[in-house]
Amino acid sequence: MTIEIGQPAPDFNAKDQNGELITLSQFKGKKVVLYFYPRDSTPGCTAQACDLRDNYQTLLDQGFVILGISTDTEKKHQNFIAKYDLPFPLIADTEKDVHELYGTWQLKKFMGRESMGTVRTTFIIDENGLISDIISKVKTKEHAAQILN
């Protein structure tokens, strides 16, 4: 599925790091940063999460809710959040249902090998539930600035 700017963001039901059900529709009326990333505790993913953590108050002040999502388990998310003091929820999409909805589970090439994996992508969703921006060239150490610009 291809997601485009201006279209409604696909709603989903998924569990966060504590097993709490999260739906996109519960954030209606708020701006949502839905960021897909490959793996907890890897260098790029850690840099991205820590940049969002370090700029969290600024993002909140601009009216954003941040939701991270990967195929890692709830337990891995709990460890990642504890280790880096992350103030936002991480969704455990172990069955890749949300990834499929947003088209972020794709064939990737790395060092001559092909495999399926998460394509690092951030979707900005406006207060009406519409996609207002898609960041596909994520700068992990400057991601908050990309969102705010």
XYZ file of C-alpha atoms in Angstrom:
149
model
C 0.000 0.000 0.000
C 1.250 3.466 -0.843
C 0.448 6.247 1.577
C 0.287 9.763 0.178
C 0.133 13.237 1.695
C -3.447 14.428 2.084
C -5.050 11.029 2.482
C -6.485 9.687 5.740
C -3.922 7.883 7.885
C -4.844 4.213 8.268
C -6.177 3.512 11.753
C -4.674 0.620 13.662
C -4.904 -1.338 16.900
C -1.580 -2.383 18.392
C 0.022 -2.834 21.790
C 2.654 -0.595 23.310
C 5.573 -1.644 25.493
C 3.223 -2.250 28.450
C 0.679 -4.281 26.523
C -1.745 -1.321 26.434
C -3.855 -1.091 23.292
C -3.108 1.970 21.167
C -5.254 3.110 18.264
C -4.478 6.013 15.989
C -8.068 7.227 16.341
C -7.560 7.839 20.073
C -5.325 10.791 19.102
C -7.929 12.519 16.901
C -7.594 16.266 17.440
C -3.826 15.996 17.993
C -0.860 15.988 15.630
C 0.859 12.601 15.601
C 4.429 11.688 14.711
C 4.277 8.004 13.779
C 7.830 6.867 13.204
C 8.769 3.422 11.933
C 12.273 2.222 12.753
C 14.086 -1.108 12.281
C 15.353 -2.228 15.720
C 15.677 -1.155 19.329
C 19.200 -0.404 20.587
C 20.910 -0.252 17.183
C 23.065 2.835 16.533
C 20.756 4.643 14.084
C 17.572 3.787 15.939
C 19.070 4.845 19.258
C 20.264 8.161 17.771
C 16.784 8.782 16.360
C 14.962 7.943 19.599
C 17.377 10.024 21.689
C 17.021 13.019 19.356
C 13.242 12.822 19.770
C 13.704 12.429 23.543
C 16.012 15.441 23.732
C 13.516 17.571 21.787
C 10.404 16.039 23.333
C 9.223 19.161 25.159
C 9.553 21.292 22.017
C 7.558 18.717 20.064
C 4.904 18.621 22.814
C 4.764 22.423 22.832
C 4.040 22.286 19.079
C 1.142 19.913 19.785
C 2.742 16.641 18.689
C 2.212 13.166 20.132
C 5.097 10.806 19.352
C 4.617 7.098 18.665
C 7.557 4.891 17.731
C 6.920 1.546 16.088
C 9.069 -1.442 15.208
C 8.692 -5.199 14.991
C 10.449 -5.653 18.351
C 8.618 -7.211 21.301
C 7.045 -5.383 24.216
C 9.916 -6.563 26.459
C 12.592 -5.225 24.080
C 10.723 -1.915 23.960
C 10.593 -1.789 27.770
C 14.359 -2.288 27.942
C 15.015 0.329 25.234
C 12.787 2.882 26.990
C 14.404 2.215 30.377
C 17.968 2.344 29.048
C 17.497 5.652 27.202
C 14.759 7.224 29.350
C 12.376 7.598 26.419
C 9.230 9.600 27.320
C 6.983 8.297 24.523
C 5.368 4.919 23.809
C 6.814 2.332 21.458
C 4.438 0.047 19.596
C 5.305 -3.646 19.310
C 4.217 -4.581 15.783
C 5.557 -8.133 15.935
C 3.047 -9.380 13.351
C 3.890 -6.433 11.031
C 0.206 -5.508 10.639
C 0.787 -1.755 11.034
C 3.918 -1.927 8.881
C 1.820 -3.497 6.121
C -0.865 -0.797 6.467
C 1.739 1.944 6.032
C 3.893 0.171 3.437
C 7.031 0.218 5.578
C 7.736 -3.546 5.476
C 9.664 -3.906 2.227
C 12.393 -5.761 0.427
C 15.703 -4.145 1.337
C 19.210 -4.600 -0.003
C 22.236 -4.476 2.248
C 25.763 -5.496 1.242
C 24.479 -7.458 -1.746
C 21.851 -9.343 0.253
C 18.111 -8.931 -0.023
C 15.757 -9.356 2.903
C 12.454 -8.034 4.148
C 12.684 -5.305 6.751
C 11.423 -2.005 8.076
C 12.051 1.010 5.880
C 12.737 3.890 8.274
C 9.894 6.333 7.621
C 8.022 8.972 9.621
C 4.425 9.957 8.985
C 3.132 13.277 10.321
C -0.623 13.072 10.871
C -2.674 16.219 11.406
C -5.479 16.851 13.890
C -8.044 15.566 11.376
C -6.261 12.248 10.874
C -4.803 13.166 7.475
C -1.202 12.560 6.413
C 0.388 16.015 6.345
C 3.987 14.935 5.692
C 6.058 11.831 5.018
C 9.736 11.841 5.910
C 11.470 9.051 4.020
C 15.031 10.361 4.206
C 15.279 10.374 7.987
C 18.310 12.032 9.541
C 18.520 10.028 12.763
C 20.538 12.648 14.684
C 18.388 15.568 13.476
C 14.959 14.007 13.245
C 13.128 16.457 15.513
C 14.320 19.335 13.304
C 12.970 17.508 10.242
C 9.578 17.167 11.950
C 9.454 20.784 13.120
C 10.397 22.258 9.723
